[in-house]
mmCIF file of C-alpha atoms in Angstrom:
data_model
loop_
_atom_site.group_PDB
_atom_site.id
_atom_site.type_symbol
_atom_site.label_atom_id
_atom_site.label_comp_id
_atom_site.label_asym_id
_atom_site.label_seq_id
_atom_site.Cartn_x
_atom_site.Cartn_y
_atom_site.Cartn_z
ATOM 1 C CA MET A 1 16.353 -21.332 -15.884
ATOM 2 C CA THR A 2 13.448 -21.326 -17.940
ATOM 3 C CA GLN A 3 13.354 -18.376 -20.349
ATOM 4 C CA MET A 4 11.068 -17.191 -23.522
ATOM 5 C CA ARG A 5 11.677 -14.512 -26.250
ATOM 6 C CA VAL A 6 9.493 -10.832 -24.918
ATOM 7 C CA ALA A 7 8.929 -7.801 -26.695
ATOM 8 C CA VAL A 8 8.745 -5.152 -24.144
ATOM 9 C CA THR A 9 6.157 -2.468 -25.027
ATOM 10 C CA PRO A 10 6.186 0.607 -22.995
ATOM 11 C CA GLY A 11 3.386 2.765 -25.521
ATOM 12 C CA ALA A 12 3.611 6.168 -24.528
ATOM 13 C CA PHE A 13 4.244 6.087 -20.837
ATOM 14 C CA THR A 14 7.205 6.707 -18.368
ATOM 15 C CA GLY A 15 8.247 5.708 -14.997
ATOM 16 C CA GLN A 16 9.660 3.461 -12.785
ATOM 17 C CA LYS A 17 11.130 0.073 -14.276
ATOM 18 C CA ASN A 18 10.117 -2.913 -13.174
ATOM 19 C CA THR A 19 11.649 -6.256 -11.673
ATOM 20 C CA LEU A 20 11.056 -8.604 -14.990
ATOM 21 C CA ALA A 21 12.139 -5.845 -17.614
ATOM 22 C CA ARG A 22 15.395 -4.503 -15.956
ATOM 23 C CA SER A 23 18.998 -5.436 -18.040
ATOM 24 C CA ALA A 24 20.132 -8.894 -17.143
ATOM 25 C CA GLY A 25 22.467 -8.863 -19.775
ATOM 26 C CA GLU A 26 23.253 -7.514 -23.793
ATOM 27 C CA GLY A 27 19.730 -8.039 -25.464
ATOM 28 C CA CYS A 28 18.084 -9.368 -22.687
ATOM 29 C CA VAL A 29 15.999 -8.809 -19.704
ATOM 30 C CA LEU A 30 15.243 -11.284 -17.006
ATOM 31 C CA LEU A 31 12.475 -13.187 -18.647
ATOM 32 C CA GLY A 32 15.491 -14.067 -21.585
ATOM 33 C CA PRO A 33 16.342 -12.285 -24.955
ATOM 34 C CA VAL A 34 14.451 -8.903 -25.528
ATOM 35 C CA VAL A 35 12.789 -9.226 -29.031
ATOM 36 C CA SER A 36 10.974 -8.006 -32.132
ATOM 37 C CA PRO A 37 6.613 -8.626 -31.391
ATOM 38 C CA ASP A 38 6.693 -11.450 -34.532
ATOM 39 C CA GLN A 39 9.159 -12.990 -32.593
ATOM 40 C CA ALA A 40 7.812 -12.275 -29.045
ATOM 41 C CA GLU A 41 5.955 -15.035 -27.003
ATOM 42 C CA VAL A 42 5.159 -12.801 -24.460
ATOM 43 C CA ALA A 43 4.520 -8.568 -24.101
ATOM 44 C CA LEU A 44 6.090 -7.275 -21.524
ATOM 45 C CA PHE A 45 5.247 -3.703 -19.882
ATOM 46 C CA PRO A 46 8.373 -2.941 -18.503
ATOM 47 C CA PHE A 47 7.625 0.051 -16.025
ATOM 48 C CA ASP A 48 5.918 -1.036 -11.997
ATOM 49 C CA LEU A 49 2.037 0.343 -12.463
ATOM 50 C CA ALA A 50 2.910 1.729 -9.469
ATOM 51 C CA SER A 51 4.385 4.581 -10.753
ATOM 52 C CA CYS A 52 2.402 5.221 -14.034
ATOM 53 C CA LEU A 53 -1.355 4.176 -13.518
ATOM 54 C CA ARG A 54 -2.188 6.876 -11.807
ATOM 55 C CA SER A 55 -6.423 8.420 -13.776
ATOM 56 C CA GLU A 56 -9.130 6.381 -15.582
ATOM 57 C CA TYR A 57 -6.838 8.482 -18.068
ATOM 58 C CA ASP A 58 -4.299 6.654 -17.717
ATOM 59 C CA ARG A 59 -5.982 3.247 -17.403
ATOM 60 C CA SER A 60 -7.935 3.214 -20.416
ATOM 61 C CA GLU A 61 -3.836 3.852 -21.979
ATOM 62 C CA LEU A 62 -3.469 0.977 -20.819
ATOM 63 C CA LEU A 63 -6.130 -1.488 -21.752
ATOM 64 C CA ASP A 64 -5.175 0.901 -25.379
ATOM 65 C CA LEU A 65 -2.125 -1.251 -25.606
ATOM 66 C CA VAL A 66 -2.917 -4.140 -24.150
ATOM 67 C CA ALA A 67 -5.449 -4.436 -26.752
ATOM 68 C CA SER A 68 -2.853 -3.578 -29.423
ATOM 69 C CA ASN A 69 -0.329 -7.175 -27.940
ATOM 70 C CA ALA A 70 -3.153 -8.952 -28.050
ATOM 71 C CA ARG A 71 -3.965 -7.848 -32.372
ATOM 72 C CA ARG A 72 -0.482 -9.548 -32.548
ATOM 73 C CA GLY A 73 -1.275 -12.860 -30.619
ATOM 74 C CA LEU A 74 0.706 -11.558 -27.586
ATOM 75 C CA ARG A 75 -0.706 -11.662 -23.763
ATOM 76 C CA THR A 76 1.100 -8.782 -21.275
ATOM 77 C CA LEU A 77 2.725 -8.753 -18.342
ATOM 78 C CA LEU A 78 2.356 -6.323 -16.009
ATOM 79 C CA LEU A 79 4.063 -5.627 -12.796
ATOM 80 C CA LEU A 80 2.579 -3.417 -9.934
ATOM 81 C CA THR A 81 3.833 -2.887 -6.052
ATOM 82 C CA HIS A 82 1.801 -1.383 -3.939
ATOM 83 C CA ASP A 83 -0.938 -1.366 -0.880
ATOM 84 C CA HIS A 84 -3.529 -1.131 -2.973
ATOM 85 C CA VAL A 85 -5.641 -4.775 -2.389
ATOM 86 C CA ALA A 86 -9.178 -5.082 -4.963
ATOM 87 C CA PRO A 87 -9.231 -6.439 -8.268
ATOM 88 C CA LEU A 88 -8.285 -4.349 -11.434
ATOM 89 C CA ASN A 89 -9.528 -4.121 -14.946
ATOM 90 C CA VAL A 90 -6.503 -3.415 -16.875
ATOM 91 C CA GLY A 91 -7.230 -5.765 -20.138
ATOM 92 C CA GLN A 92 -7.847 -9.380 -18.535
ATOM 93 C CA PRO A 93 -7.212 -12.118 -20.142
ATOM 94 C CA GLU A 94 -5.599 -10.375 -22.399
ATOM 95 C CA SER A 95 -3.238 -9.256 -19.580
ATOM 96 C CA ILE A 96 -1.624 -10.488 -16.508
ATOM 97 C CA VAL A 97 -1.026 -9.433 -13.707
ATOM 98 C CA LEU A 98 1.151 -9.811 -10.696
ATOM 99 C CA ARG A 99 1.238 -7.631 -8.195
ATOM 100 C CA THR A 100 2.641 -7.244 -3.974
ATOM 101 C CA SER A 101 -0.761 -6.689 -2.143
ATOM 102 C CA MET A 102 -4.258 -9.734 -2.157
ATOM 103 C CA GLN A 103 -6.028 -11.579 -0.374
ATOM 104 C CA TRP A 104 -6.712 -14.770 -0.594
ATOM 105 C CA SER A 105 -10.279 -14.670 -0.452
ATOM 106 C CA LEU A 106 -10.868 -12.077 -3.031
ATOM 107 C CA ALA A 107 -12.029 -12.968 -6.805
ATOM 108 C CA TYR A 108 -9.270 -12.000 -9.416
ATOM 109 C CA CYS A 109 -9.050 -12.079 -13.154
ATOM 110 C CA SER A 110 -5.536 -13.297 -14.390
ATOM 111 C CA GLU A 111 -3.828 -11.356 -11.107
ATOM 112 C CA TYR A 112 -1.195 -13.428 -9.351
ATOM 113 C CA PRO A 113 0.612 -12.654 -6.083
ATOM 114 C CA LEU A 114 4.560 -10.728 -6.736
ATOM 115 C CA PRO A 115 7.084 -11.315 -4.180
ATOM 116 C CA ILE A 116 9.154 -7.991 -3.351
ATOM 117 C CA VAL A 117 12.788 -9.026 -4.564
ATOM 118 C CA VAL A 118 15.318 -8.032 -1.712
ATOM 119 C CA ASP A 119 18.955 -7.981 -1.351
ATOM 120 C CA ASP A 120 20.604 -11.450 -0.785
ATOM 121 C CA PRO A 121 21.750 -10.083 2.808
ATOM 122 C CA TYR A 122 25.238 -12.838 2.262
ATOM 123 C CA GLY A 123 26.159 -11.700 -0.296
ATOM 124 C CA ALA A 124 29.295 -13.722 -1.580
ATOM 125 C CA GLY A 125 28.711 -15.413 2.337
ATOM 126 C CA THR A 126 27.188 -18.410 3.525
ATOM 127 C CA PHE A 127 24.423 -19.021 5.042
ATOM 128 C CA GLU A 128 24.082 -20.628 8.510
ATOM 129 C CA PRO A 129 21.415 -22.362 10.564
ATOM 130 C CA ARG A 130 20.963 -20.648 13.988
ATOM 131 C CA PRO A 131 21.176 -24.015 16.828
ATOM 132 C CA TRP A 132 18.395 -24.803 18.592
ATOM 133 C CA THR A 133 17.548 -23.188 22.428
ATOM 134 C CA PRO A 134 15.135 -24.055 24.731
ATOM 135 C CA LEU A 135 14.110 -20.477 24.895
ATOM 136 C CA PRO A 136 13.171 -18.396 21.025
ATOM 137 C CA VAL A 137 13.970 -15.701 20.014
ATOM 138 C CA VAL A 138 11.917 -13.221 18.310
ATOM 139 C CA GLY A 139 12.834 -10.621 16.411
ATOM 140 C CA PHE A 140 11.355 -7.326 15.225
ATOM 141 C CA ILE A 141 12.575 -4.580 14.176
ATOM 142 C CA GLY A 142 10.304 -0.730 12.238
ATOM 143 C CA HIS A 143 7.791 0.933 12.620
ATOM 144 C CA SER A 144 5.145 0.023 14.770
ATOM 145 C CA GLY A 145 3.821 3.012 15.460
ATOM 146 C CA ILE A 146 -0.163 3.834 15.073
ATOM 147 C CA LEU A 147 0.790 7.595 14.773
ATOM 148 C CA GLY A 148 1.075 6.862 11.100
ATOM 149 C CA LEU A 149 -2.696 5.198 11.184
ATOM 150 C CA HIS A 150 -3.916 8.519 12.969
ATOM 151 C CA ARG A 151 -3.201 10.151 10.641
ATOM 152 C CA ALA A 152 -3.891 8.460 7.555
ATOM 153 C CA ALA A 153 -7.492 8.344 8.447
ATOM 154 C CA ARG A 154 -7.788 12.408 8.510
ATOM 155 C CA ALA A 155 -6.488 12.635 5.340
ATOM 156 C CA ALA A 156 -9.131 10.569 4.192
ATOM 157 C CA ARG A 157 -11.708 11.990 5.804
ATOM 158 C CA ALA A 158 -10.323 15.232 4.369
ATOM 159 C CA GLY A 159 -10.017 13.853 0.392
ATOM 160 C CA VAL A 160 -6.504 15.235 -0.198
ATOM 161 C CA THR A 161 -5.769 15.468 -3.821
ATOM 162 C CA GLY A 162 -2.522 14.677 -5.000
ATOM 163 C CA PRO A 163 -1.245 16.714 -8.968
ATOM 164 C CA VAL A 164 -1.871 15.839 -12.478
ATOM 165 C CA PRO A 165 -0.016 13.678 -14.500
ATOM 166 C CA PRO A 166 2.038 14.850 -18.147
ATOM 167 C CA GLY A 167 -0.948 14.950 -20.606
ATOM 168 C CA HIS A 168 -4.010 15.365 -17.719
ATOM 169 C CA VAL A 169 -5.930 19.043 -17.965
ATOM 170 C CA SER A 170 -4.175 20.528 -15.279
ATOM 171 C CA GLY A 171 -5.575 20.873 -12.125
ATOM 172 C CA GLU A 172 -5.542 17.688 -9.410
ATOM 173 C CA ILE A 173 -6.689 14.504 -8.938
ATOM 174 C CA SER A 174 -8.878 13.533 -5.831
ATOM 175 C CA MET A 175 -8.148 10.419 -3.614
ATOM 176 C CA VAL A 176 -11.978 9.599 -4.890
ATOM 177 C CA ASP A 177 -10.601 9.298 -8.935
ATOM 178 C CA GLU A 178 -7.561 7.757 -8.312
ATOM 179 C CA VAL A 179 -7.245 4.040 -9.867
ATOM 180 C CA LEU A 180 -4.491 2.577 -7.074
ATOM 181 C CA LYS A 181 -6.683 3.916 -3.904
ATOM 182 C CA THR A 182 -4.123 3.165 -0.972
ATOM 183 C CA PRO A 183 -5.848 0.990 1.770
ATOM 184 C CA LEU A 184 -5.784 2.237 5.727
ATOM 185 C CA ASN A 185 -2.799 1.192 7.197
ATOM 186 C CA ILE A 186 -3.813 -1.340 9.656
ATOM 187 C CA GLY A 187 -1.324 -3.060 9.973
ATOM 188 C CA LEU A 188 0.457 -1.186 12.369
ATOM 189 C CA TYR A 189 -2.333 -1.699 14.679
ATOM 190 C CA ILE A 190 -2.023 -5.533 14.135
ATOM 191 C CA ARG A 191 1.658 -4.803 14.805
ATOM 192 C CA GLN A 192 0.977 -3.613 18.213
ATOM 193 C CA ARG A 193 -1.230 -5.540 19.322
ATOM 194 C CA ALA A 194 1.254 -8.731 18.586
ATOM 195 C CA LEU A 195 4.712 -6.531 19.638
ATOM 196 C CA LYS A 196 2.050 -6.718 23.051
ATOM 197 C CA ALA A 197 1.567 -10.169 23.553
ATOM 198 C CA LEU A 198 5.406 -11.121 22.597
ATOM 199 C CA ARG A 199 6.957 -8.422 25.233
ATOM 200 C CA SER A 200 5.032 -9.786 28.194
ATOM 201 C CA SER A 201 6.424 -13.390 28.296
ATOM 202 C CA GLU A 202 7.676 -15.778 29.721
ATOM 203 C CA ILE A 203 8.480 -18.340 27.013
ATOM 204 C CA VAL A 204 9.923 -16.703 24.092
ATOM 205 C CA ARG A 205 11.908 -14.112 23.927
ATOM 206 C CA ALA A 206 10.864 -10.979 22.493
ATOM 207 C CA TRP A 207 13.820 -8.977 20.678
ATOM 208 C CA ILE A 208 11.962 -5.420 19.944
ATOM 209 C CA VAL A 209 13.232 -2.559 18.976
ATOM 210 C CA GLU A 210 10.689 0.334 17.304
ATOM 211 C CA ARG A 211 11.364 2.725 14.617
ATOM 212 C CA ASP A 212 9.028 6.546 14.993
ATOM 213 C CA ARG A 213 8.832 5.623 10.724
ATOM 214 C CA TYR A 214 9.592 3.632 7.844
ATOM 215 C CA PHE A 215 13.184 2.889 6.837
ATOM 216 C CA PHE A 216 12.525 5.574 4.067
ATOM 217 C CA HIS A 217 12.011 8.109 5.740
ATOM 218 C CA PHE A 218 15.303 8.426 7.494
ATOM 219 C CA ASP A 219 18.599 10.490 5.532
ATOM 220 C CA PRO A 220 20.476 8.456 2.994
ATOM 221 C CA VAL A 221 23.492 8.450 5.318
ATOM 222 C CA ALA A 222 21.161 6.842 8.377
ATOM 223 C CA ARG A 223 19.223 4.468 6.405
ATOM 224 C CA LEU A 224 22.904 3.337 6.035
ATOM 225 C CA GLN A 225 23.698 2.588 10.146
ATOM 226 C CA LEU A 226 19.803 0.945 10.257
ATOM 227 C CA ARG A 227 20.275 -1.574 6.988
ATOM 228 C CA ASP A 228 23.191 -3.128 9.256
ATOM 229 C CA GLU A 229 21.595 -2.676 12.848
ATOM 230 C CA TYR A 230 18.326 -4.621 11.000
ATOM 231 C CA LEU A 231 21.089 -7.441 8.951
ATOM 232 C CA ARG A 232 22.613 -8.064 12.351
ATOM 233 C CA HIS A 233 18.678 -8.281 14.481
ATOM 234 C CA LEU A 234 18.367 -10.756 11.257
ATOM 235 C CA PHE A 235 21.168 -12.880 11.493
ATOM 236 C CA SER A 236 20.779 -13.012 15.789
ATOM 237 C CA SER A 237 17.162 -13.844 15.725
ATOM 238 C CA ASP A 238 15.633 -16.965 15.585
ATOM 239 C CA TYR A 239 12.151 -15.999 14.637
ATOM 240 C CA ILE A 240 11.346 -12.667 12.620
ATOM 241 C CA LEU A 241 7.550 -11.288 13.169
ATOM 242 C CA CYS A 242 5.989 -10.968 9.835
ATOM 243 C CA VAL A 243 2.595 -8.506 9.705
ATOM 244 C CA ARG A 244 1.215 -6.817 6.982
ATOM 245 C CA GLY A 245 1.897 -2.880 6.604
ATOM 246 C CA ALA A 246 -0.628 -0.731 4.912
ATOM 247 C CA GLY A 247 -0.847 -3.444 1.789
ATOM 248 C CA ASN A 248 -1.912 -7.461 2.645
ATOM 249 C CA PHE A 249 1.652 -8.203 1.918
ATOM 250 C CA SER A 250 5.503 -8.030 3.977
ATOM 251 C CA ILE A 251 8.995 -7.018 2.789
ATOM 252 C CA ARG A 252 9.600 -8.239 5.922
ATOM 253 C CA LEU A 253 8.520 -11.605 4.820
ATOM 254 C CA PHE A 254 10.833 -11.891 2.746
ATOM 255 C CA GLU A 255 13.554 -10.266 4.225
ATOM 256 C CA THR A 256 13.302 -13.207 6.630
ATOM 257 C CA LEU A 257 13.587 -15.789 4.057
ATOM 258 C CA ALA A 258 16.542 -14.596 2.453
ATOM 259 C CA ALA A 259 18.343 -14.605 5.700
ATOM 260 C CA GLY A 260 17.210 -18.336 6.601
ATOM 261 C CA ARG A 261 15.263 -17.379 9.557
ATOM 262 C CA VAL A 262 11.460 -18.659 10.405
ATOM 263 C CA PRO A 263 8.638 -15.527 9.925
ATOM 264 C CA VAL A 264 5.933 -15.783 12.434
ATOM 265 C CA ILE A 265 3.373 -15.072 9.793
ATOM 266 C CA VAL A 266 -0.324 -12.933 10.746
ATOM 267 C CA ASP A 267 -2.233 -14.287 8.286
ATOM 268 C CA THR A 268 -4.006 -11.536 7.093
ATOM 269 C CA ASP A 269 -6.270 -13.178 4.242
ATOM 270 C CA LEU A 270 -2.818 -13.661 3.411
ATOM 271 C CA ALA A 271 -1.926 -14.721 -0.718
ATOM 272 C CA LEU A 272 1.404 -14.976 -0.823
ATOM 273 C CA PRO A 273 3.257 -15.992 -4.033
ATOM 274 C CA CYS A 274 4.126 -19.260 -5.888
ATOM 275 C CA ALA A 275 2.167 -21.242 -3.315
ATOM 276 C CA ASP A 276 2.423 -24.229 -5.812
ATOM 277 C CA VAL A 277 5.987 -24.699 -5.084
ATOM 278 C CA ILE A 278 6.823 -23.058 -1.532
ATOM 279 C CA ASP A 279 5.306 -24.903 1.445
ATOM 280 C CA TRP A 280 3.955 -21.560 3.110
ATOM 281 C CA GLN A 281 2.431 -23.304 5.904
ATOM 282 C CA GLY A 282 5.880 -25.122 6.556
ATOM 283 C CA LEU A 283 8.780 -22.155 6.035
ATOM 284 C CA GLY A 284 6.958 -20.700 8.941
ATOM 285 C CA VAL A 285 4.983 -20.118 12.271
ATOM 286 C CA TRP A 286 0.980 -19.140 11.323
ATOM 287 C CA ILE A 287 -1.186 -17.317 13.429
ATOM 288 C CA PRO A 288 -4.257 -17.335 12.610
ATOM 289 C CA ILE A 289 -5.593 -12.856 13.100
ATOM 290 C CA GLY A 290 -7.684 -14.413 16.218
ATOM 291 C CA GLU A 291 -5.249 -15.327 17.991
ATOM 292 C CA ILE A 292 -2.792 -12.516 18.062
ATOM 293 C CA ASP A 293 -2.392 -12.419 22.285
ATOM 294 C CA ARG A 294 -1.249 -15.808 21.957
ATOM 295 C CA ILE A 295 1.776 -15.374 19.553
ATOM 296 C CA ASP A 296 4.316 -16.234 22.136
ATOM 297 C CA GLU A 297 2.242 -19.589 23.104
ATOM 298 C CA VAL A 298 1.929 -21.016 19.285
ATOM 299 C CA VAL A 299 5.572 -20.112 18.705
ATOM 300 C CA ALA A 300 6.743 -21.506 22.413
ATOM 301 C CA ARG A 301 4.573 -24.544 21.222
ATOM 302 C CA SER A 302 5.891 -25.392 17.252
ATOM 303 C CA HIS A 303 9.512 -24.433 18.373
ATOM 304 C CA ALA A 304 9.648 -26.932 21.308
ATOM 305 C CA GLU A 305 7.898 -29.424 18.613
ATOM 306 C CA ASP A 306 10.239 -28.979 15.644
ATOM 307 C CA GLY A 307 13.532 -29.344 18.081
ATOM 308 C CA VAL A 308 16.703 -29.116 17.236
ATOM 309 C CA GLU A 309 15.873 -31.143 13.887
ATOM 310 C CA GLY A 310 12.948 -29.529 12.747
ATOM 311 C CA PHE A 311 14.481 -26.066 13.561
ATOM 312 C CA GLU A 312 17.112 -26.215 10.968
ATOM 313 C CA GLN A 313 15.067 -28.015 8.129
ATOM 314 C CA ARG A 314 13.221 -25.065 8.737
ATOM 315 C CA GLN A 315 15.337 -22.611 8.541
ATOM 316 C CA ARG A 316 17.165 -24.036 5.584
ATOM 317 C CA ALA A 317 13.603 -24.198 3.965
ATOM 318 C CA ALA A 318 13.417 -21.058 4.040
ATOM 319 C CA ARG A 319 16.394 -20.387 2.306
ATOM 320 C CA ALA A 320 15.933 -22.409 -0.370
ATOM 321 C CA ALA A 321 12.540 -20.654 -0.943
ATOM 322 C CA PHE A 322 14.607 -17.216 -1.984
ATOM 323 C CA VAL A 323 17.180 -18.744 -3.414
ATOM 324 C CA ASP A 324 15.880 -21.140 -5.981
ATOM 325 C CA VAL A 325 12.130 -19.308 -6.424
ATOM 326 C CA LEU A 326 11.875 -15.821 -4.692
ATOM 327 C CA SER A 327 14.692 -13.913 -5.546
ATOM 328 C CA ALA A 328 14.926 -12.108 -8.656
ATOM 329 C CA LYS A 329 16.014 -14.269 -10.846
ATOM 330 C CA GLY A 330 14.746 -17.284 -9.772
ATOM 331 C CA PHE A 331 10.735 -15.545 -9.780
ATOM 332 C CA ALA A 332 11.625 -14.985 -13.015
ATOM 333 C CA GLY A 333 12.190 -18.550 -14.147
ATOM 334 C CA TYR A 334 8.622 -19.272 -12.399
ATOM 335 C CA VAL A 335 6.725 -16.582 -14.177
ATOM 336 C CA ALA A 336 8.533 -17.696 -17.126
ATOM 337 C CA GLN A 337 7.483 -21.732 -17.072
ATOM 338 C CA HIS A 338 4.230 -19.938 -15.997
ATOM 339 C CA LEU A 339 3.302 -18.394 -18.714
ATOM 340 C CA GLN A 340 3.909 -21.261 -20.882
ATOM 341 C CA VAL A 341 1.718 -23.353 -18.781
ATOM 342 C CA GLU A 342 -0.133 -22.692 -15.850
ATOM 343 C CA TRP A 343 -1.746 -19.385 -17.177
ATOM 344 C CA ALA A 344 -2.059 -20.093 -20.753
#
């Protein structure tokens, strides 16, 4: 795996550790060995921007940190796992931002798609592809109610505020002043449309389990049981419906690939990670947003055209994409290589 010498530069910030900054051994993070700034090839900001970039004050502090690293001859690598989709201004091109939520048609400067790092569902076990059958099973298990959409709309109209982070003047930050604004969760509406089309289908078998809230809104004990049910559902489905949420990305997409199952991807102007080395069109069955009411027809046609051999190839390609590139270790190698070549 390609590695780089890394200077970890937190500045005055604290927050949730980002994936690439987590320890990978004595004196190492996932990108490579941690060294002093004068020996480093890149500076790594160790915190997820979602946990510490809230106001313009924070942005100003971050810009100072990026500028300080640039004076040492180092670009700063930052990670953002958040639903916010608009381009950021955090010191590019002296900084590079890897982020989960992006739209292909927007103009970004030194910002690239970031996969959601998920656990390997097989652990030490062995991946086995599903056999081809004439009637494909299309699965979905998760939150799909539109009640959350109405709540978010009411909150936006009311101008909901949040507490000010440490170091700020006492008071509250309004949603208008926040750097990372959460968009309205149109993904719930899109999910409902897709599920409605699948439920009434006679050419695919829909296996749909709907929850009244998101996974992390359940208590820890319930989550253990729900996780087991979720994995059994993944392993027992041929295809998994993957639709964006509030952000323009799907955690379920990466869990599907990790399980070696074929994603049914509703295209909402997605910008997917590692597109130069992953054949995203070949991995999944893509549904243009204008054809969502015919989703079962698209899946059934693709399934029939693939046949036994093609269906197995898709599953193996999905699993390989996760293991080789989209896992924590695989993505760290991808980032290190691109920092030295394409992103230079």
